[in-house]
Amino acid sequence: MENLPKKVRSKKLSTRVDLAAMVSVSFLLIIFFMVTIELRKQKIMDLSLPDNDVTDRWSGGCYGENRSVTILLGKNNKLVSYTGLLQVPIVAPKETIYGENGIRKVLHARNKTMLEYSAALGRPGRGITVIIKPSKKCNYKNLVDILDEMAIAKINTYTIVNDFTPEESNLLATK
């Protein structure tokens, strides 16, 4: 029996499974779900609305048109500003310049006055609201400059509107 060939046994391979691919896929899924959850969160924006306090409105206080400053941007670096409504302005429309001695000084003075007035009424932090109206003939640099002025003068509430009344268009054409 010794001469008989021995049975050749095959080597048993290891039964280990490589989990590297599964780990990579699981990390990708975790990252995917984290990003989609972040994108799904609602974005919240502050909305400034006027007060419903009638006493302020009729006493000429810190309401609506008293807090609004409108800035008209025209061609050739023309800048016209007024406070209140154009028909009955609190501060009459006047042409001014960009910079420290121009619109920044006007905005800073008006904002300081409104902040003091609102603090006296017991509602601190209610400054002016600036309405920026760039005309079609205004260049992009003027718009960027006025936005820089808003940041420098620390005006928190402003908007850009491209809707001109005929009176405002005449005001830009004449001045």
Short mmCIF file of N, CA, C and O in Angstrom, two decimals, residues 17-29:
data_model
loop_
_atom_site.label_atom_id
_atom_site.label_comp_id
_atom_site.label_asym_id
_atom_site.label_seq_id
_atom_site.Cartn_x
_atom_site.Cartn_y
_atom_site.Cartn_z
N VAL A 17 -13.53 37.98 3.56
CA VAL A 17 -14.14 38.81 2.54
C VAL A 17 -13.55 40.21 2.66
O VAL A 17 -13.46 40.76 3.75
N ASP A 18 -13.18 40.79 1.53
CA ASP A 18 -12.62 42.13 1.54
C ASP A 18 -13.77 43.14 1.65
O ASP A 18 -14.64 43.21 0.78
N LEU A 19 -13.79 43.91 2.74
CA LEU A 19 -14.87 44.84 3.00
C LEU A 19 -14.54 46.28 2.59
O LEU A 19 -15.32 47.19 2.88
N ALA A 20 -13.44 46.49 1.94
CA ALA A 20 -13.04 47.85 1.59
C ALA A 20 -14.06 48.52 0.67
O ALA A 20 -14.40 49.70 0.86
N ALA A 21 -14.57 47.82 -0.30
CA ALA A 21 -15.54 48.39 -1.22
C ALA A 21 -16.85 48.74 -0.49
O ALA A 21 -17.45 49.79 -0.74
N MET A 22 -17.26 47.90 0.42
CA MET A 22 -18.50 48.15 1.14
C MET A 22 -18.33 49.36 2.08
O MET A 22 -19.25 50.18 2.22
N VAL A 23 -17.19 49.51 2.67
CA VAL A 23 -16.93 50.66 3.52
C VAL A 23 -16.95 51.94 2.68
O VAL A 23 -17.53 52.96 3.08
N SER A 24 -16.36 51.93 1.51
CA SER A 24 -16.36 53.09 0.63
C SER A 24 -17.78 53.48 0.23
O SER A 24 -18.15 54.65 0.25
N VAL A 25 -18.58 52.51 -0.13
CA VAL A 25 -19.96 52.78 -0.52
C VAL A 25 -20.76 53.33 0.66
O VAL A 25 -21.54 54.27 0.51
N SER A 26 -20.54 52.79 1.84
CA SER A 26 -21.28 53.29 3.01
C SER A 26 -20.89 54.73 3.33
O SER A 26 -21.76 55.54 3.67
N PHE A 27 -19.61 55.07 3.22
CA PHE A 27 -19.20 56.46 3.44
C PHE A 27 -19.81 57.39 2.39
O PHE A 27 -20.24 58.51 2.70
N LEU A 28 -19.86 56.96 1.16
CA LEU A 28 -20.49 57.77 0.12
C LEU A 28 -21.97 57.99 0.40
O LEU A 28 -22.50 59.09 0.20
N LEU A 29 -22.65 56.96 0.87
CA LEU A 29 -24.07 57.11 1.21
C LEU A 29 -24.27 58.06 2.38
O LEU A 29 -25.18 58.89 2.38
#
